[in-house]
Amino acid sequence: MTLFFKSKSLLKYFLLFSLLTIFSCGDDDSDGDAFENVTQLASKTFQLFPVEDPSISGTAKFIKNSNETVTVEIQLIGAEEGNLHPAHIHFNTAAEGGDIAITLQAVEGETGFSTTTFDVLDDDTIISYEELLDFDGYINVHFSESNLEDIIAQGDIGQNELTGTTKSYALGSVDFPAISGNATFSQRVNNETLVTINLEETPASGEHPAHIHFNTAAETGAIAYSLNTVDGTTGESKTNIDAISYNNLLDFDGYINVHLSDTNLDVLLAQGDIGQNELTGTSVTYNLSAVSDPSIMGDITFFERFNGEALAVIDIINTPNGAMHPAHIHAGSVATAPGAILFTFTPVNGDNGVSKTNVAMLDNGTSFVYNDVLTVDGYVNVHESMDNLAVLVAQGNIGANN
């Protein structure tokens, strides 16, 4: 009888120990499963573009994890084996530059891969996946820890990402015939603008100031927005513009100047009208025949602008150097001359025979735009000088009289 009770007691202890062991093991497995079951809920991929080496580019994939962390996976193509490339998320746009916000794991040259999981910035500020998608930042991948100035890949992220919508404007040569290029306006997700200038044949090692000015290039105007200087070695400049939206910039009454240097702002490398002043590609040309000197002749071309106004370009050959030749649209035709002055052009420069004038209204303030030029009852006179208006160097009918 005593043995029986002892056996039952031992059995109870054995069963209790077994149950505790089972529950203990179950808890361990549960913890392990929680770690292993972190899942990816969403992702967004940003492009990383070449900087120093055109063969290196890639992507940065931002992953939202179920445990409220974020993983950034960088994948580069063209990286060299044996190198470790530091990577960071910086504040601001790449064009502006900025301090490091988040230090990422270095990219291995052999695989071109890096992965970093985090939930705070370097200063311990909490950051979520959603906040990163709206982050004012960019990614830099550097050549090495000892050579951080050399960047092998770079890309704007978050609200600074480019939408893919762009507009390009031609920048024509001015004082150096070989130098020309373009300015590309790229829209960001936040509707700010990346302005990229690319010029060909700029002098190596030069630093060329660039600005967006008010008005047309023919009228000239004050500086509206200063752009980053154009690097003469690469011919490139990149600037972020946030004071005016992308959409408003496309309708801006302005033009771009690229200057030789800070000490030679009067010397222009390239120039082009932008926004509403851009030329549509539609134009009309009228001959300007010789009058007092049979060797001096040329033409006048009216170029339509997107805002309906016109750029008038007079081009005369064999004008004497140093001379300035007044030019006007007169009422009537050459056959019925003289007629009253309707419109005054910028004088023709004798050194190059060229005059450029924006056409928007007559001298009396009446609207006068491209379509009005096509039907005006008028003719153009180019005079010898302000002191000799009676002497004509070139003349021709325009509009309805052509």
mmCIF file of C-alpha atoms in Angstrom:
data_model
loop_
_atom_site.group_PDB
_atom_site.id
_atom_site.type_symbol
_atom_site.label_atom_id
_atom_site.label_comp_id
_atom_site.label_asym_id
_atom_site.label_seq_id
_atom_site.Cartn_x
_atom_site.Cartn_y
_atom_site.Cartn_z
ATOM 1 C CA MET A 1 0.000 0.000 0.000
ATOM 2 C CA THR A 2 2.778 2.405 0.846
ATOM 3 C CA LEU A 3 4.624 1.471 -2.338
ATOM 4 C CA PHE A 4 1.520 2.225 -4.387
ATOM 5 C CA PHE A 5 1.241 5.780 -3.019
ATOM 6 C CA LYS A 6 4.937 6.384 -3.554
ATOM 7 C CA SER A 7 4.598 5.275 -7.183
ATOM 8 C CA LYS A 8 1.663 7.637 -7.736
ATOM 9 C CA SER A 9 3.658 10.533 -6.280
ATOM 10 C CA LEU A 10 6.614 9.806 -8.518
ATOM 11 C CA LEU A 11 4.306 9.600 -11.501
ATOM 12 C CA LYS A 12 2.834 13.037 -10.691
ATOM 13 C CA TYR A 13 6.298 14.591 -10.441
ATOM 14 C CA PHE A 14 7.321 12.988 -13.720
ATOM 15 C CA LEU A 15 4.236 14.269 -15.552
ATOM 16 C CA LEU A 16 4.705 17.783 -14.127
ATOM 17 C CA PHE A 17 8.361 17.873 -15.202
ATOM 18 C CA SER A 18 7.420 16.690 -18.690
ATOM 19 C CA LEU A 19 4.770 19.376 -19.097
ATOM 20 C CA LEU A 20 7.158 22.104 -17.950
ATOM 21 C CA THR A 21 9.764 20.873 -20.404
ATOM 22 C CA ILE A 22 7.252 20.880 -23.261
ATOM 23 C CA PHE A 23 6.042 24.433 -22.513
ATOM 24 C CA SER A 24 9.619 25.619 -22.145
ATOM 25 C CA CYS A 25 10.527 24.209 -25.550
ATOM 26 C CA GLY A 26 7.359 25.673 -27.010
ATOM 27 C CA ASP A 27 8.314 29.178 -25.815
ATOM 28 C CA ASP A 28 11.780 28.872 -27.362
ATOM 29 C CA ASP A 29 10.299 27.821 -30.689
ATOM 30 C CA SER A 30 7.824 30.688 -30.544
ATOM 31 C CA ASP A 31 10.658 33.213 -30.089
ATOM 32 C CA GLY A 32 12.552 31.672 -32.959
ATOM 33 C CA ASP A 33 9.508 31.742 -35.216
ATOM 34 C CA ALA A 34 8.926 35.443 -34.420
ATOM 35 C CA PHE A 35 12.449 36.267 -35.586
ATOM 36 C CA GLU A 36 12.207 34.133 -38.702
ATOM 37 C CA ASN A 37 8.756 35.412 -39.641
ATOM 38 C CA VAL A 38 9.730 39.060 -40.272
ATOM 39 C CA THR A 39 8.181 39.700 -43.666
ATOM 40 C CA GLN A 40 8.539 42.303 -46.378
ATOM 41 C CA LEU A 41 5.350 44.357 -46.613
ATOM 42 C CA ALA A 42 6.250 46.826 -49.376
ATOM 43 C CA SER A 43 9.215 48.142 -51.344
ATOM 44 C CA LYS A 44 10.319 51.053 -53.507
ATOM 45 C CA THR A 45 13.365 51.140 -55.794
ATOM 46 C CA PHE A 46 15.389 54.263 -56.580
ATOM 47 C CA GLN A 47 17.950 54.574 -59.368
ATOM 48 C CA LEU A 48 21.647 55.189 -58.671
ATOM 49 C CA PHE A 49 23.402 56.903 -61.552
ATOM 50 C CA PRO A 50 27.086 56.964 -62.610
ATOM 51 C CA VAL A 51 29.245 59.838 -61.386
ATOM 52 C CA GLU A 52 33.022 59.363 -61.721
ATOM 53 C CA ASP A 53 32.842 56.138 -63.758
ATOM 54 C CA PRO A 54 30.128 55.876 -66.450
ATOM 55 C CA SER A 55 30.201 52.056 -66.252
ATOM 56 C CA ILE A 56 28.993 51.956 -62.624
ATOM 57 C CA SER A 57 25.292 52.327 -61.849
ATOM 58 C CA GLY A 58 22.618 50.513 -59.907
ATOM 59 C CA THR A 59 19.613 50.655 -57.623
ATOM 60 C CA ALA A 60 18.680 51.188 -53.994
ATOM 61 C CA LYS A 61 15.684 49.138 -52.863
ATOM 62 C CA PHE A 62 13.849 50.369 -49.761
ATOM 63 C CA ILE A 63 11.937 47.560 -48.017
ATOM 64 C CA LYS A 64 9.240 47.927 -45.360
ATOM 65 C CA ASN A 65 9.536 45.133 -42.784
ATOM 66 C CA SER A 66 6.754 43.745 -40.584
ATOM 67 C CA ASN A 67 8.712 44.587 -37.409
ATOM 68 C CA GLU A 68 8.690 48.335 -38.275
ATOM 69 C CA THR A 69 12.283 48.403 -39.506
ATOM 70 C CA VAL A 70 13.492 49.394 -42.962
ATOM 71 C CA THR A 71 16.004 47.528 -45.104
ATOM 72 C CA VAL A 72 17.973 49.277 -47.842
ATOM 73 C CA GLU A 73 19.531 46.984 -50.441
ATOM 74 C CA ILE A 74 22.059 48.556 -52.801
ATOM 75 C CA GLN A 75 22.929 46.658 -55.966
ATOM 76 C CA LEU A 76 25.593 48.070 -58.272
ATOM 77 C CA ILE A 77 26.801 46.832 -61.618
ATOM 78 C CA GLY A 78 30.356 47.554 -62.745
ATOM 79 C CA ALA A 79 31.932 47.700 -59.255
ATOM 80 C CA GLU A 80 35.437 46.240 -59.021
ATOM 81 C CA GLU A 81 36.298 43.158 -56.977
ATOM 82 C CA GLY A 82 38.329 43.745 -53.830
ATOM 83 C CA ASN A 83 36.943 47.188 -53.044
ATOM 84 C CA LEU A 84 34.639 48.265 -50.226
ATOM 85 C CA HIS A 85 32.554 51.304 -51.117
ATOM 86 C CA PRO A 86 31.098 53.367 -48.229
ATOM 87 C CA ALA A 87 27.470 54.370 -48.725
ATOM 88 C CA HIS A 88 25.238 56.915 -47.004
ATOM 89 C CA ILE A 89 21.843 58.537 -47.184
ATOM 90 C CA HIS A 90 22.380 62.310 -47.102
ATOM 91 C CA PHE A 91 20.058 65.226 -46.409
ATOM 92 C CA ASN A 92 18.912 67.461 -49.338
ATOM 93 C CA THR A 93 19.281 66.783 -53.052
ATOM 94 C CA ALA A 94 22.455 65.537 -54.706
ATOM 95 C CA ALA A 95 22.714 68.876 -56.532
ATOM 96 C CA GLU A 96 22.687 70.763 -53.216
ATOM 97 C CA GLY A 97 24.793 68.370 -51.150
ATOM 98 C CA GLY A 98 24.149 67.655 -47.478
ATOM 99 C CA ASP A 99 25.260 65.970 -44.267
ATOM 100 C CA ILE A 100 24.999 62.233 -43.664
ATOM 101 C CA ALA A 101 21.601 61.170 -42.338
ATOM 102 C CA ILE A 102 22.059 57.375 -42.300
ATOM 103 C CA THR A 103 25.249 55.353 -42.625
ATOM 104 C CA LEU A 104 24.674 52.247 -44.736
ATOM 105 C CA GLN A 105 26.743 49.081 -44.920
ATOM 106 C CA ALA A 106 29.591 49.385 -47.412
ATOM 107 C CA VAL A 107 29.027 47.948 -50.882
ATOM 108 C CA GLU A 108 31.228 44.931 -51.620
ATOM 109 C CA GLY A 109 33.020 45.349 -54.924
ATOM 110 C CA GLU A 110 32.870 41.630 -55.706
ATOM 111 C CA THR A 111 29.076 41.397 -55.494
ATOM 112 C CA GLY A 112 28.131 45.058 -55.821
ATOM 113 C CA PHE A 113 25.717 44.422 -52.959
ATOM 114 C CA SER A 114 25.002 46.008 -49.597
ATOM 115 C CA THR A 115 22.122 45.518 -47.174
ATOM 116 C CA THR A 116 21.317 47.610 -44.101
ATOM 117 C CA THR A 117 18.383 47.324 -41.701
ATOM 118 C CA PHE A 118 17.542 50.216 -39.383
ATOM 119 C CA ASP A 119 14.754 52.168 -37.716
ATOM 120 C CA VAL A 120 16.629 55.340 -36.711
ATOM 121 C CA LEU A 121 18.853 57.969 -38.304
ATOM 122 C CA ASP A 122 22.476 58.248 -37.207
ATOM 123 C CA ASP A 123 21.366 60.800 -34.602
ATOM 124 C CA ASP A 124 18.835 58.267 -33.194
ATOM 125 C CA THR A 125 15.797 60.023 -34.666
ATOM 126 C CA ILE A 126 13.171 57.373 -35.373
ATOM 127 C CA ILE A 127 12.457 56.928 -39.089
ATOM 128 C CA SER A 128 9.762 54.812 -40.739
ATOM 129 C CA TYR A 129 9.436 53.397 -44.236
ATOM 130 C CA GLU A 130 6.719 55.926 -45.076
ATOM 131 C CA GLU A 131 8.866 58.805 -43.836
ATOM 132 C CA LEU A 132 11.775 57.597 -45.965
ATOM 133 C CA LEU A 133 9.585 57.608 -49.068
ATOM 134 C CA ASP A 134 8.987 61.321 -48.402
ATOM 135 C CA PHE A 135 12.548 61.978 -47.199
ATOM 136 C CA ASP A 136 14.439 65.025 -48.483
ATOM 137 C CA GLY A 137 17.604 63.130 -49.319
ATOM 138 C CA TYR A 138 19.916 61.318 -51.702
ATOM 139 C CA ILE A 139 22.322 58.367 -51.677
ATOM 140 C CA ASN A 140 26.064 58.524 -52.290
ATOM 141 C CA VAL A 141 28.249 55.478 -52.877
ATOM 142 C CA HIS A 142 31.906 56.473 -52.483
ATOM 143 C CA PHE A 143 35.062 54.968 -53.925
ATOM 144 C CA SER A 144 36.633 54.185 -50.551
ATOM 145 C CA GLU A 145 36.809 55.267 -46.911
ATOM 146 C CA SER A 146 40.041 57.135 -47.637
ATOM 147 C CA ASN A 147 38.672 58.687 -50.824
ATOM 148 C CA LEU A 148 35.158 59.861 -50.021
ATOM 149 C CA GLU A 149 35.343 62.725 -52.520
ATOM 150 C CA ASP A 150 35.223 60.286 -55.430
ATOM 151 C CA ILE A 151 31.628 59.148 -55.867
ATOM 152 C CA ILE A 152 30.918 56.093 -57.987
ATOM 153 C CA ALA A 153 27.105 56.202 -57.859
ATOM 154 C CA GLN A 154 24.480 58.651 -56.699
ATOM 155 C CA GLY A 155 20.726 59.083 -56.725
ATOM 156 C CA ASP A 156 17.994 61.283 -55.300
ATOM 157 C CA ILE A 157 15.448 59.518 -53.110
ATOM 158 C CA GLY A 158 12.109 60.179 -51.441
ATOM 159 C CA GLN A 159 10.455 63.440 -52.420
ATOM 160 C CA ASN A 160 13.539 64.350 -54.478
ATOM 161 C CA GLU A 161 13.107 61.443 -56.900
ATOM 162 C CA LEU A 162 12.768 62.501 -60.534
ATOM 163 C CA THR A 163 9.390 61.771 -62.112
ATOM 164 C CA GLY A 164 10.792 61.234 -65.604
ATOM 165 C CA THR A 165 9.114 64.395 -66.916
ATOM 166 C CA THR A 166 11.676 66.730 -68.488
ATOM 167 C CA LYS A 167 11.951 69.761 -70.730
ATOM 168 C CA SER A 168 15.095 70.686 -72.645
ATOM 169 C CA TYR A 169 16.047 74.134 -73.947
ATOM 170 C CA ALA A 170 18.775 74.899 -76.478
ATOM 171 C CA LEU A 171 21.682 77.091 -75.379
ATOM 172 C CA GLY A 172 23.194 78.717 -78.447
ATOM 173 C CA SER A 173 26.734 80.000 -78.850
ATOM 174 C CA VAL A 174 27.394 83.704 -78.257
ATOM 175 C CA ASP A 175 31.006 84.903 -78.056
ATOM 176 C CA PHE A 176 32.578 81.506 -78.819
ATOM 177 C CA PRO A 177 31.037 79.816 -81.903
ATOM 178 C CA ALA A 178 32.209 76.337 -80.876
ATOM 179 C CA ILE A 179 30.469 76.390 -77.485
ATOM 180 C CA SER A 180 26.803 75.411 -77.293
ATOM 181 C CA GLY A 181 24.577 72.955 -75.478
ATOM 182 C CA ASN A 182 21.310 72.646 -73.613
ATOM 183 C CA ALA A 183 19.597 73.070 -70.264
ATOM 184 C CA THR A 184 17.318 70.249 -69.136
ATOM 185 C CA PHE A 185 14.633 70.850 -66.516
ATOM 186 C CA SER A 186 13.701 67.618 -64.683
ATOM 187 C CA GLN A 187 10.624 67.450 -62.462
ATOM 188 C CA ARG A 188 10.892 66.002 -58.951
ATOM 189 C CA VAL A 189 8.125 64.208 -57.035
ATOM 190 C CA ASN A 190 7.824 67.311 -54.811
ATOM 191 C CA ASN A 191 7.473 69.471 -57.978
ATOM 192 C CA GLU A 192 10.852 71.112 -57.487
ATOM 193 C CA THR A 193 13.245 71.143 -60.452
ATOM 194 C CA LEU A 194 16.686 69.773 -61.233
ATOM 195 C CA VAL A 195 18.326 72.049 -63.809
ATOM 196 C CA THR A 196 21.153 70.332 -65.695
ATOM 197 C CA ILE A 197 23.324 72.358 -68.077
ATOM 198 C CA ASN A 198 25.466 70.481 -70.595
ATOM 199 C CA LEU A 199 27.847 72.436 -72.816
ATOM 200 C CA GLU A 200 30.295 71.226 -75.440
ATOM 201 C CA GLU A 201 33.812 72.599 -75.993
ATOM 202 C CA THR A 202 34.085 74.532 -72.719
ATOM 203 C CA PRO A 203 37.689 75.356 -71.745
ATOM 204 C CA ALA A 204 39.105 72.750 -69.350
ATOM 205 C CA SER A 205 39.399 73.770 -65.690
ATOM 206 C CA GLY A 206 37.192 76.822 -66.232
ATOM 207 C CA GLU A 207 34.396 77.755 -63.810
ATOM 208 C CA HIS A 208 31.537 79.411 -65.663
ATOM 209 C CA PRO A 209 28.787 81.268 -63.740
ATOM 210 C CA ALA A 210 25.240 80.606 -64.934
ATOM 211 C CA HIS A 211 21.917 82.278 -64.161
ATOM 212 C CA ILE A 212 18.262 82.318 -65.079
ATOM 213 C CA HIS A 213 17.363 85.929 -65.912
ATOM 214 C CA PHE A 214 14.036 87.729 -66.205
ATOM 215 C CA ASN A 215 12.716 88.622 -69.712
ATOM 216 C CA THR A 216 14.017 87.396 -73.061
ATOM 217 C CA ALA A 217 17.673 87.246 -74.051
ATOM 218 C CA ALA A 218 16.973 89.967 -76.625
ATOM 219 C CA GLU A 219 15.590 92.283 -73.928
ATOM 220 C CA THR A 220 17.996 91.217 -71.133
ATOM 221 C CA GLY A 221 17.028 91.368 -67.463
ATOM 222 C CA ALA A 222 18.090 90.983 -63.856
ATOM 223 C CA ILE A 223 19.103 87.636 -62.361
ATOM 224 C CA ALA A 224 16.113 85.617 -61.174
ATOM 225 C CA TYR A 225 17.885 82.419 -60.028
ATOM 226 C CA SER A 226 21.595 81.695 -59.687
ATOM 227 C CA LEU A 227 22.645 78.280 -60.967
ATOM 228 C CA ASN A 228 25.694 76.284 -59.924
ATOM 229 C CA THR A 229 28.747 77.107 -62.019
ATOM 230 C CA VAL A 230 29.440 75.051 -65.126
ATOM 231 C CA ASP A 231 32.541 72.893 -64.731
ATOM 232 C CA GLY A 232 34.726 73.612 -67.749
ATOM 233 C CA THR A 233 36.250 70.131 -67.695
ATOM 234 C CA THR A 234 32.897 68.340 -67.918
ATOM 235 C CA GLY A 235 30.751 71.147 -69.323
ATOM 236 C CA GLU A 236 28.134 70.287 -66.701
ATOM 237 C CA SER A 237 26.224 72.048 -63.945
ATOM 238 C CA LYS A 238 23.416 70.718 -61.732
ATOM 239 C CA THR A 239 21.169 72.917 -59.587
ATOM 240 C CA ASN A 240 18.048 72.297 -57.533
ATOM 241 C CA ILE A 241 15.401 75.018 -57.791
ATOM 242 C CA ASP A 242 12.779 75.074 -55.043
ATOM 243 C CA ALA A 243 11.680 78.728 -55.037
ATOM 244 C CA ILE A 244 9.384 78.134 -58.020
ATOM 245 C CA SER A 245 7.575 74.942 -59.004
ATOM 246 C CA TYR A 246 8.447 72.897 -62.085
ATOM 247 C CA ASN A 247 5.149 73.787 -63.761
ATOM 248 C CA ASN A 248 5.597 77.509 -63.132
ATOM 249 C CA LEU A 249 9.191 77.355 -64.352
ATOM 250 C CA LEU A 250 7.962 76.000 -67.695
ATOM 251 C CA ASP A 251 5.870 79.171 -68.045
ATOM 252 C CA PHE A 252 8.583 81.511 -66.745
ATOM 253 C CA ASP A 253 9.403 84.716 -68.635
ATOM 254 C CA GLY A 254 13.155 84.206 -68.704
ATOM 255 C CA TYR A 255 16.387 83.105 -70.325
ATOM 256 C CA ILE A 256 19.672 81.460 -69.320
ATOM 257 C CA ASN A 257 23.142 82.990 -69.558
ATOM 258 C CA VAL A 258 26.405 81.078 -69.094
ATOM 259 C CA HIS A 259 29.307 83.490 -68.560
ATOM 260 C CA LEU A 260 33.042 83.114 -69.100
ATOM 261 C CA SER A 261 33.943 83.819 -65.459
ATOM 262 C CA ASP A 262 33.037 85.851 -62.384
ATOM 263 C CA THR A 263 35.447 88.544 -63.533
ATOM 264 C CA ASN A 264 34.194 88.456 -67.154
ATOM 265 C CA LEU A 265 30.412 88.364 -66.854
ATOM 266 C CA ASP A 266 30.037 90.432 -70.044
ATOM 267 C CA VAL A 267 31.549 87.590 -72.064
ATOM 268 C CA LEU A 268 28.926 84.927 -72.757
ATOM 269 C CA LEU A 269 29.615 81.290 -73.594
ATOM 270 C CA ALA A 270 26.007 80.293 -74.240
ATOM 271 C CA GLN A 271 22.497 81.672 -73.997
ATOM 272 C CA GLY A 272 18.922 80.529 -74.517
ATOM 273 C CA ASP A 273 15.323 81.564 -73.937
ATOM 274 C CA ILE A 274 13.264 79.351 -71.630
ATOM 275 C CA GLY A 275 9.677 78.913 -70.469
ATOM 276 C CA GLN A 276 7.106 80.970 -72.348
ATOM 277 C CA ASN A 277 9.917 82.632 -74.329
ATOM 278 C CA GLU A 278 10.998 79.398 -76.014
ATOM 279 C CA LEU A 279 10.796 79.462 -79.807
ATOM 280 C CA THR A 280 8.173 77.193 -81.398
ATOM 281 C CA GLY A 281 10.194 76.469 -84.535
ATOM 282 C CA THR A 282 7.825 78.498 -86.729
ATOM 283 C CA SER A 283 9.389 81.475 -88.506
ATOM 284 C CA VAL A 284 9.124 83.773 -91.504
ATOM 285 C CA THR A 285 11.968 85.514 -93.354
ATOM 286 C CA TYR A 286 11.865 88.683 -95.468
ATOM 287 C CA ASN A 287 14.621 89.970 -97.759
ATOM 288 C CA LEU A 288 16.297 93.301 -97.051
ATOM 289 C CA SER A 289 17.750 94.653 -100.285
ATOM 290 C CA ALA A 290 20.716 96.970 -100.748
ATOM 291 C CA VAL A 291 19.966 100.688 -101.046
ATOM 292 C CA SER A 292 22.871 103.160 -100.725
ATOM 293 C CA ASP A 293 25.651 100.556 -100.923
ATOM 294 C CA PRO A 294 25.101 97.604 -103.296
ATOM 295 C CA SER A 295 27.284 95.322 -101.135
ATOM 296 C CA ILE A 296 25.187 95.754 -97.968
ATOM 297 C CA MET A 297 22.080 93.552 -97.821
ATOM 298 C CA GLY A 298 20.511 90.788 -95.785
ATOM 299 C CA ASP A 299 17.248 89.623 -94.272
ATOM 300 C CA ILE A 300 15.012 89.772 -91.232
ATOM 301 C CA THR A 301 13.563 86.640 -89.623
ATOM 302 C CA PHE A 302 10.687 86.620 -87.160
ATOM 303 C CA PHE A 303 10.620 83.566 -84.875
ATOM 304 C CA GLU A 304 7.405 82.682 -83.050
ATOM 305 C CA ARG A 305 7.552 82.220 -79.268
ATOM 306 C CA PHE A 306 5.295 79.931 -77.248
ATOM 307 C CA ASN A 307 3.649 82.983 -75.660
ATOM 308 C CA GLY A 308 2.752 84.301 -79.126
ATOM 309 C CA GLU A 309 5.386 87.026 -79.174
ATOM 310 C CA ALA A 310 8.260 87.026 -81.668
ATOM 311 C CA LEU A 311 12.033 87.246 -81.805
ATOM 312 C CA ALA A 312 13.162 89.466 -84.687
ATOM 313 C CA VAL A 313 16.682 88.825 -86.004
ATOM 314 C CA ILE A 314 18.143 91.183 -88.597
ATOM 315 C CA ASP A 315 21.225 89.807 -90.370
ATOM 316 C CA ILE A 316 23.079 92.166 -92.710
ATOM 317 C CA ILE A 317 26.339 91.457 -94.541
ATOM 318 C CA ASN A 318 29.218 93.896 -95.126
ATOM 319 C CA THR A 319 28.221 96.437 -92.480
ATOM 320 C CA PRO A 320 31.145 98.671 -91.412
ATOM 321 C CA ASN A 321 32.834 97.804 -88.117
ATOM 322 C CA GLY A 322 32.022 100.114 -85.251
ATOM 323 C CA ALA A 323 28.804 101.388 -86.785
ATOM 324 C CA MET A 324 25.350 101.139 -85.187
ATOM 325 C CA HIS A 325 22.473 101.109 -87.660
ATOM 326 C CA PRO A 326 18.971 102.109 -86.461
ATOM 327 C CA ALA A 327 16.166 99.911 -87.812
ATOM 328 C CA HIS A 328 12.366 100.246 -87.824
ATOM 329 C CA ILE A 329 9.112 98.866 -89.164
ATOM 330 C CA HIS A 330 7.399 101.654 -91.087
ATOM 331 C CA ALA A 331 3.752 101.915 -92.124
ATOM 332 C CA GLY A 332 2.928 101.196 -95.763
ATOM 333 C CA SER A 333 5.175 99.662 -98.397
ATOM 334 C CA VAL A 334 8.539 100.535 -99.907
ATOM 335 C CA ALA A 335 6.672 101.844 -102.956
ATOM 336 C CA THR A 336 4.629 104.291 -100.870
ATOM 337 C CA ALA A 337 7.490 105.328 -98.550
ATOM 338 C CA PRO A 338 8.112 107.222 -96.415
ATOM 339 C CA GLY A 339 5.764 105.903 -93.751
ATOM 340 C CA ALA A 340 5.486 106.528 -90.044
ATOM 341 C CA ILE A 341 7.567 104.412 -87.668
ATOM 342 C CA LEU A 342 5.483 101.608 -86.154
ATOM 343 C CA PHE A 343 8.158 99.612 -84.324
ATOM 344 C CA THR A 344 11.766 100.270 -83.318
ATOM 345 C CA PHE A 345 14.322 97.442 -83.409
ATOM 346 C CA THR A 346 17.560 97.163 -81.471
ATOM 347 C CA PRO A 347 20.198 98.826 -83.726
ATOM 348 C CA VAL A 348 22.165 96.576 -86.060
ATOM 349 C CA ASN A 349 25.709 96.076 -84.769
ATOM 350 C CA GLY A 350 28.128 96.912 -87.573
ATOM 351 C CA ASP A 351 30.742 94.510 -86.192
ATOM 352 C CA ASN A 352 28.582 91.448 -86.891
ATOM 353 C CA GLY A 353 25.615 92.835 -88.837
ATOM 354 C CA VAL A 354 23.139 91.420 -86.330
ATOM 355 C CA SER A 355 20.222 92.867 -84.375
ATOM 356 C CA LYS A 356 17.947 90.888 -82.031
ATOM 357 C CA THR A 357 14.694 92.335 -80.691
ATOM 358 C CA ASN A 358 11.711 90.916 -78.841
ATOM 359 C CA VAL A 359 8.467 91.830 -80.582
ATOM 360 C CA ALA A 360 5.424 92.163 -78.297
ATOM 361 C CA MET A 361 3.914 95.626 -78.943
ATOM 362 C CA LEU A 362 4.231 98.592 -81.272
ATOM 363 C CA ASP A 363 5.935 101.790 -80.163
ATOM 364 C CA ASN A 364 2.521 103.228 -79.236
ATOM 365 C CA GLY A 365 1.811 100.338 -76.842
ATOM 366 C CA THR A 366 -0.568 98.417 -79.122
ATOM 367 C CA SER A 367 -0.153 94.644 -78.972
ATOM 368 C CA PHE A 368 1.934 93.395 -81.892
ATOM 369 C CA VAL A 369 2.865 89.705 -81.870
ATOM 370 C CA TYR A 370 3.999 87.054 -84.347
ATOM 371 C CA ASN A 371 0.648 86.636 -86.108
ATOM 372 C CA ASP A 372 0.371 90.414 -86.492
ATOM 373 C CA VAL A 373 3.753 90.486 -88.239
ATOM 374 C CA LEU A 374 2.368 88.180 -90.933
ATOM 375 C CA THR A 375 -0.394 90.638 -91.867
ATOM 376 C CA VAL A 376 1.064 94.057 -91.086
ATOM 377 C CA ASP A 377 0.996 96.708 -93.819
ATOM 378 C CA GLY A 378 4.632 97.620 -93.407
ATOM 379 C CA TYR A 379 8.258 97.560 -94.474
ATOM 380 C CA VAL A 380 11.641 97.566 -92.732
ATOM 381 C CA ASN A 381 14.309 100.239 -93.053
ATOM 382 C CA VAL A 382 17.887 99.872 -91.797
ATOM 383 C CA HIS A 383 19.515 103.309 -91.612
ATOM 384 C CA GLU A 384 23.147 104.361 -91.812
ATOM 385 C CA SER A 385 23.149 106.046 -88.386
ATOM 386 C CA MET A 386 21.067 108.132 -86.000
ATOM 387 C CA ASP A 387 22.660 111.233 -87.552
ATOM 388 C CA ASN A 388 21.922 110.048 -91.094
ATOM 389 C CA LEU A 389 18.465 108.467 -90.989
ATOM 390 C CA ALA A 390 17.837 109.596 -94.560
ATOM 391 C CA VAL A 391 20.607 107.284 -95.784
ATOM 392 C CA LEU A 392 19.387 103.690 -96.005
ATOM 393 C CA VAL A 393 21.661 100.642 -96.008
ATOM 394 C CA ALA A 394 18.900 98.019 -96.464
ATOM 395 C CA GLN A 395 15.147 97.903 -96.982
ATOM 396 C CA GLY A 396 12.337 95.393 -97.580
ATOM 397 C CA ASN A 397 8.596 94.808 -97.461
ATOM 398 C CA ILE A 398 7.110 92.559 -94.773
ATOM 399 C CA GLY A 399 3.726 91.121 -93.801
ATOM 400 C CA ALA A 400 0.888 91.889 -96.223
ATOM 401 C CA ASN A 401 3.293 93.675 -98.584
ATOM 402 C CA ASN A 402 5.694 90.770 -99.105
#
